[in-house]
């Protein structure tokens, strides 16, 4: 659906469900090109925002009632709460916006009246393209706009969203997804140092190639508990490496330093996790350097290496996605292909020459259907704008 149609549909449904008209807002999902599981390790990431994301139509009320509904739920049923009860967990999807109301208030931005909101998202849920981050950043954005929280800057929308996810929902995520959703720019990727929060926008100049996202249709349901485990493993590695290095995160080590100190890590699994975090950070630097030099081939090679490391050392892939990447690497015109996002299912991101995209789609679709009895979905994407009012 085109954005114009989505806006019309949102207003129609808003009028049906609540009556009247809402103000419209949008926050995008993201795809990460390289730099995976580095953001909570003080490393670098290289995501871009998508044009897919989550929309909200919202209107302030005069009392303390908050009503939320989502067109992505079968019944689009209204969930009702009060300002006071909004910061209690409910176990439903509303925990994301509830978490944002809570995180906003923690920063001194308390709402004084309730509101009616209707959400609609066009990112497939569980696909690893950050539908939850887009919902959080979107909620932070409309709260800021509606209630005049004018000290909240655009980048704060990311911190508030991350706090909602990490401290309220309980998935101890890094900052990448919310950052990309809040700060994205059309046709640009963001090279972010998660240690200092310094960042650069870089054009994703791929000349005769495009970014192709392939949805494995494996939902990453295990992701949150395994994710928190990986994070804890990396923290343990830092603890052991402290005997030699004065570091707070793995992102502070070069691969050479890691090699010199790695024997301090007495647990084999933890050593593998740490190796990924350190080398992936170095790969992200190298990939951005390659892109600046218009060397897309090297960028693609580093994407492939990233996948191998996520598969073998970080263990966040799954058999379906490992097959998919293996097939992709063998197809002429595929420059690079890897799992993207938190892992355990979700999507791959590939850079594919324009004239090979159809061949790629046909080949992997058929094989995947035969082997896993699932139908792949493809999205050929251009980087989009960060969260904004419509
Ligand atoms: C999830 C998290 C991010 C990041 C990625 C892995 O998407 O929300 O913070 O850690 O996984 O790179």
XYZ file of C-alpha atoms and ligand atoms in Angstrom:
402
model
C 0.000 0.000 0.000
C 1.228 3.521 -0.867
C 1.655 6.009 1.962
C -1.279 8.086 0.682
C -3.598 5.087 0.936
C -2.265 4.162 4.369
C -2.995 7.697 5.609
C -6.532 7.539 4.246
C -7.114 4.101 5.775
C -5.770 5.244 9.163
C -8.160 8.217 9.270
C -11.123 6.089 8.206
C -10.420 3.467 10.855
C -9.674 6.074 13.495
C -13.070 7.687 12.851
C -14.752 4.261 13.007
C -13.059 3.149 16.215
C -12.813 6.386 18.204
C -14.679 9.016 16.219
C -13.085 12.183 14.865
C -9.673 12.630 13.336
C -6.166 11.859 14.567
C -2.760 13.403 13.893
C -0.566 11.094 11.828
C 2.997 9.990 12.587
C 5.448 7.454 11.173
C 8.604 5.706 12.392
C 10.583 3.292 10.195
C 12.086 -0.134 10.765
C 15.732 -0.712 9.878
C 18.068 -3.059 8.141
C 21.616 -3.416 9.398
C 24.196 -3.741 6.620
C 27.046 -4.869 8.907
C 28.091 -4.593 12.562
C 25.846 -7.175 14.199
C 25.712 -7.714 17.959
C 28.319 -5.003 18.366
C 26.059 -2.240 19.689
C 25.891 -3.503 23.292
C 29.627 -4.220 23.086
C 30.656 -0.596 22.556
C 31.326 -1.269 18.880
C 30.221 0.157 15.543
C 27.078 -0.494 13.498
C 26.037 0.431 9.971
C 22.239 0.356 9.634
C 19.815 2.295 7.488
C 16.171 3.124 8.076
C 13.573 1.569 5.788
C 10.503 3.093 4.177
C 8.517 0.315 5.872
C 7.579 0.989 9.473
C 4.764 1.809 11.894
C 2.089 4.509 11.588
C 0.005 6.109 14.331
C -3.134 8.216 14.291
C -3.529 9.852 17.683
C -5.685 12.407 19.478
C -5.480 13.833 22.990
C -8.398 13.356 25.360
C -9.698 15.571 28.146
C -9.670 12.864 30.865
C -7.016 10.436 32.146
C -8.045 7.521 29.896
C -5.656 6.040 27.319
C -7.003 3.835 24.547
C -4.823 1.884 22.140
C -5.756 -0.251 19.146
C -3.728 -1.846 16.371
C -4.851 -2.738 12.874
C -2.278 -5.540 12.941
C -4.288 -7.421 15.545
C -7.119 -9.505 14.107
C -9.814 -7.812 16.134
C -8.265 -4.305 16.312
C -9.754 -4.346 19.822
C -9.423 -1.296 22.033
C -7.081 -1.705 25.017
C -8.062 0.718 27.713
C -5.988 1.989 30.626
C -5.486 5.150 32.672
C -2.384 7.329 32.862
C -1.615 5.691 36.221
C -2.086 2.083 35.047
C -0.267 2.654 31.723
C 3.082 2.023 33.365
C 2.056 -1.481 34.497
C 3.025 -4.391 32.258
C 0.112 -6.147 30.557
C 1.798 -9.010 28.711
C 0.332 -7.802 25.387
C 1.746 -5.727 22.522
C 0.765 -2.582 24.429
C 3.813 -3.149 26.661
C 5.920 -1.360 24.039
C 3.921 1.887 24.095
C 3.327 1.506 27.853
C 7.105 1.217 28.261
C 7.557 4.447 26.325
C 5.022 6.327 28.466
C 6.937 5.014 31.486
C 10.394 5.904 30.051
C 9.211 9.403 29.074
C 7.936 9.961 32.614
C 11.244 8.699 34.063
C 12.885 11.575 32.171
C 10.456 14.059 33.671
C 7.978 14.140 30.787
C 4.665 13.233 32.370
C 1.442 13.362 30.416
C -1.429 15.219 32.056
C -4.307 13.885 29.945
C -4.946 10.611 28.138
C -5.186 9.961 24.394
C -6.643 7.655 21.765
C -4.173 5.994 19.418
C -4.466 3.669 16.471
C -1.389 1.864 15.148
C -0.686 0.160 11.861
C 2.633 -1.355 10.811
C 3.810 -2.789 7.503
C 6.961 -4.502 8.779
C 6.319 -8.232 9.057
C 6.409 -9.035 12.822
C 9.268 -11.247 14.010
C 11.250 -10.587 10.831
C 14.198 -8.888 12.526
C 13.520 -5.540 10.850
C 12.762 -3.774 14.133
C 9.012 -3.504 14.198
C 9.217 -3.101 17.977
C 11.809 -0.300 17.833
C 9.662 1.525 15.287
C 6.634 1.231 17.570
C 8.649 2.615 20.489
C 10.228 5.516 18.616
C 6.856 6.351 17.059
C 5.194 6.486 20.474
C 7.993 8.674 21.865
C 7.609 10.973 18.847
C 3.855 11.542 19.125
C 4.047 12.011 22.891
C 6.691 14.690 22.360
C 4.636 16.426 19.687
C 1.258 16.200 21.418
C 2.364 17.132 24.912
C 5.022 19.677 23.943
C 8.013 17.883 25.479
C 10.274 20.232 23.585
C 13.461 19.360 25.478
C 13.260 15.868 23.962
C 15.539 15.921 20.924
C 15.262 13.568 17.971
C 18.090 11.355 19.280
C 16.384 11.189 22.698
C 13.479 9.389 21.000
C 15.983 6.572 20.453
C 17.183 6.523 24.070
C 13.609 6.588 25.380
C 12.618 3.770 23.012
C 15.629 1.700 24.047
C 14.840 2.218 27.706
C 11.251 1.066 27.104
C 12.478 -2.127 25.433
C 15.341 -2.838 27.788
C 14.093 -1.659 31.190
C 10.338 -2.177 30.758
C 9.828 -5.004 28.251
C 13.047 -6.704 29.374
C 14.943 -7.367 26.141
C 18.359 -5.928 26.982
C 18.886 -4.455 23.519
C 21.550 -2.046 22.314
C 20.812 1.332 20.751
C 21.074 0.476 17.042
C 17.429 -0.178 16.146
C 15.913 2.794 17.918
C 18.749 5.008 16.705
C 18.165 4.015 13.088
C 14.411 4.486 13.439
C 14.750 7.959 14.952
C 17.733 9.273 12.973
C 17.491 7.630 9.523
C 18.003 9.651 6.343
C 16.807 8.977 2.837
C 19.409 7.140 0.748
C 21.917 7.149 3.595
C 23.277 4.565 5.980
C 24.510 5.521 9.442
C 27.954 4.651 10.733
C 27.497 4.831 14.486
C 30.057 4.397 17.256
C 27.871 3.078 20.074
C 30.565 3.883 22.609
C 30.636 7.648 21.980
C 27.335 7.918 20.029
C 29.232 9.815 17.310
C 27.858 9.082 13.864
C 28.187 9.847 10.172
C 25.709 9.600 7.344
C 27.128 7.863 4.294
C 25.481 7.480 0.898
C 24.845 3.843 0.085
C 26.147 4.254 -3.432
C 25.802 0.777 -4.879
C 25.884 1.858 -8.573
C 24.364 -1.058 -10.485
C 23.244 -3.041 -7.415
C 20.482 -2.912 -4.801
C 19.784 -3.947 -1.240
C 17.546 -6.997 -1.197
C 16.003 -8.221 2.044
C 14.869 -11.837 2.079
C 12.428 -12.887 4.781
C 13.084 -16.492 5.809
C 9.602 -16.574 7.391
C 11.222 -18.127 10.455
C 10.002 -15.981 13.341
C 12.718 -15.130 15.797
C 10.769 -16.081 18.893
C 13.675 -17.383 20.962
C 15.534 -14.207 20.279
C 14.973 -12.318 23.477
C 16.215 -14.895 26.007
C 19.157 -16.001 23.844
C 19.953 -12.355 23.185
C 20.267 -11.596 26.874
C 22.484 -14.681 27.248
C 24.852 -13.467 24.507
C 25.073 -10.118 26.184
C 25.946 -11.720 29.517
C 28.584 -13.902 27.814
C 30.278 -10.823 26.356
C 30.275 -9.151 29.756
C 31.959 -12.231 31.238
C 34.638 -12.047 28.531
C 35.324 -8.405 29.420
C 35.662 -9.433 33.064
C 38.330 -12.011 32.205
C 40.190 -9.735 29.776
C 40.417 -7.051 32.442
C 43.379 -8.951 33.907
C 45.357 -7.596 30.947
C 43.399 -4.669 29.508
C 41.771 -1.683 31.148
C 38.531 -1.966 29.160
C 34.815 -1.592 29.772
C 33.663 -3.177 26.483
C 34.943 -5.559 23.802
C 34.612 -2.755 21.252
C 37.747 -1.192 22.706
C 39.966 -4.071 21.525
C 41.557 -4.525 18.109
C 41.718 -8.083 16.746
C 45.480 -8.056 17.440
C 44.953 -7.151 21.091
C 42.246 -9.784 21.336
C 44.581 -12.460 19.960
C 47.211 -11.490 22.523
C 44.781 -11.653 25.422
C 42.360 -14.373 24.410
C 43.958 -17.126 26.510
C 42.651 -15.306 29.562
C 39.178 -16.392 28.519
C 38.933 -19.830 30.062
C 35.576 -20.826 28.600
C 35.551 -21.873 24.940
C 32.030 -20.632 24.215
C 32.670 -17.258 25.788
C 35.900 -16.933 23.802
C 33.983 -17.477 20.566
C 31.375 -14.858 21.461
C 34.094 -12.332 22.286
C 35.964 -13.124 19.089
C 32.863 -12.312 17.062
C 32.280 -9.008 18.855
C 35.876 -7.848 18.327
C 36.272 -9.001 14.726
C 32.802 -7.830 13.682
C 33.650 -4.352 14.915
C 36.845 -4.376 12.817
C 34.886 -5.684 9.824
C 32.427 -2.824 10.137
C 35.263 -0.281 9.929
C 36.747 -2.082 6.961
C 33.369 -2.281 5.208
C 32.734 1.440 5.591
C 36.248 2.160 4.298
C 35.554 -0.045 1.286
C 32.274 1.739 0.610
C 34.008 5.123 0.754
C 36.433 3.796 -1.879
C 33.561 2.522 -4.016
C 34.813 -1.010 -3.464
C 31.482 -2.804 -3.216
C 33.094 -6.190 -3.813
C 35.082 -5.904 -0.570
C 31.980 -4.665 1.241
C 30.156 -7.803 0.079
C 32.989 -10.099 1.102
C 32.931 -8.612 4.592
C 29.155 -9.164 4.768
C 29.717 -12.839 3.997
C 32.432 -13.085 6.644
C 30.070 -11.423 9.101
C 27.538 -14.165 8.460
C 30.059 -16.951 8.990
C 31.060 -15.411 12.298
C 27.438 -14.972 13.433
C 26.764 -18.565 12.430
C 29.821 -20.296 13.891
C 31.112 -18.110 16.719
C 28.124 -16.118 17.887
C 25.598 -18.876 17.125
C 22.632 -16.620 16.375
C 21.680 -17.983 12.950
C 19.395 -20.908 12.087
C 19.576 -23.753 9.539
C 17.136 -22.108 7.115
C 19.134 -18.881 6.956
C 22.455 -20.729 6.692
C 21.179 -22.545 3.620
C 19.786 -19.353 2.159
C 23.086 -17.499 2.476
C 25.024 -20.478 1.097
C 22.808 -20.532 -1.998
C 23.062 -16.753 -2.370
C 26.883 -16.782 -2.265
C 26.892 -19.195 -5.230
C 24.730 -17.017 -7.464
C 26.540 -14.750 -9.880
C 25.751 -11.104 -9.233
C 25.217 -11.577 -5.495
C 27.895 -9.329 -4.000
C 27.268 -10.213 -0.358
C 24.612 -11.836 1.815
C 24.202 -12.269 5.566
C 21.683 -12.617 8.366
C 20.587 -9.201 9.668
C 19.270 -8.092 13.070
C 19.097 -10.010 16.324
C 19.020 -13.422 14.628
C 17.420 -16.843 15.292
C 15.351 -16.397 12.141
C 14.195 -13.226 10.453
C 15.816 -11.868 7.325
C 18.971 -11.856 5.293
C 20.302 -8.676 3.742
C 22.060 -8.972 0.395
C 23.624 -6.653 -2.122
C 22.712 -7.922 -5.564
C 23.476 -6.580 -9.038
C 20.294 -5.225 -10.656
C 20.398 -7.723 -13.502
C 20.789 -10.684 -11.113
C 17.934 -9.867 -8.721
C 15.293 -11.875 -10.587
C 17.601 -14.858 -11.030
C 18.393 -14.747 -7.311
C 14.735 -14.541 -6.296
C 13.635 -17.381 -8.581
C 16.496 -19.661 -7.581
C 16.265 -19.309 -3.821
C 12.457 -19.227 -3.753
C 12.183 -22.600 -5.469
C 14.913 -24.315 -3.437
C 13.588 -22.956 -0.164
C 10.048 -24.040 -0.928
C 11.278 -27.527 -1.706
C 13.573 -27.887 1.292
C 11.655 -26.041 4.020
C 8.139 -25.824 2.581
C 8.024 -22.086 3.212
C 7.565 -19.221 0.757
C 10.261 -16.568 0.951
C 9.332 -12.892 0.766
C 11.603 -10.296 -0.803
C 11.858 -6.546 -0.306
C 14.080 -4.469 -2.582
C 14.713 -1.390 -0.472
C 16.074 2.137 -0.492
C 17.076 3.757 2.812
C 14.286 5.976 4.185
C 13.755 8.902 6.590
C 13.737 8.621 10.371
C 10.619 9.135 12.542
C 8.473 12.111 11.492
C 5.041 13.682 11.595
C 3.044 13.168 8.425
C 18.632 -6.514 17.991
C 18.891 -5.423 19.035
C 19.984 -4.450 18.572
C 21.221 -5.199 18.098
C 20.852 -6.324 17.123
C 22.029 -7.184 16.765
O 18.069 -5.967 16.840
O 17.715 -4.692 19.308
O 20.288 -3.545 19.597
O 21.950 -5.689 19.178
O 19.842 -7.165 17.644
O 22.989 -6.471 16.083
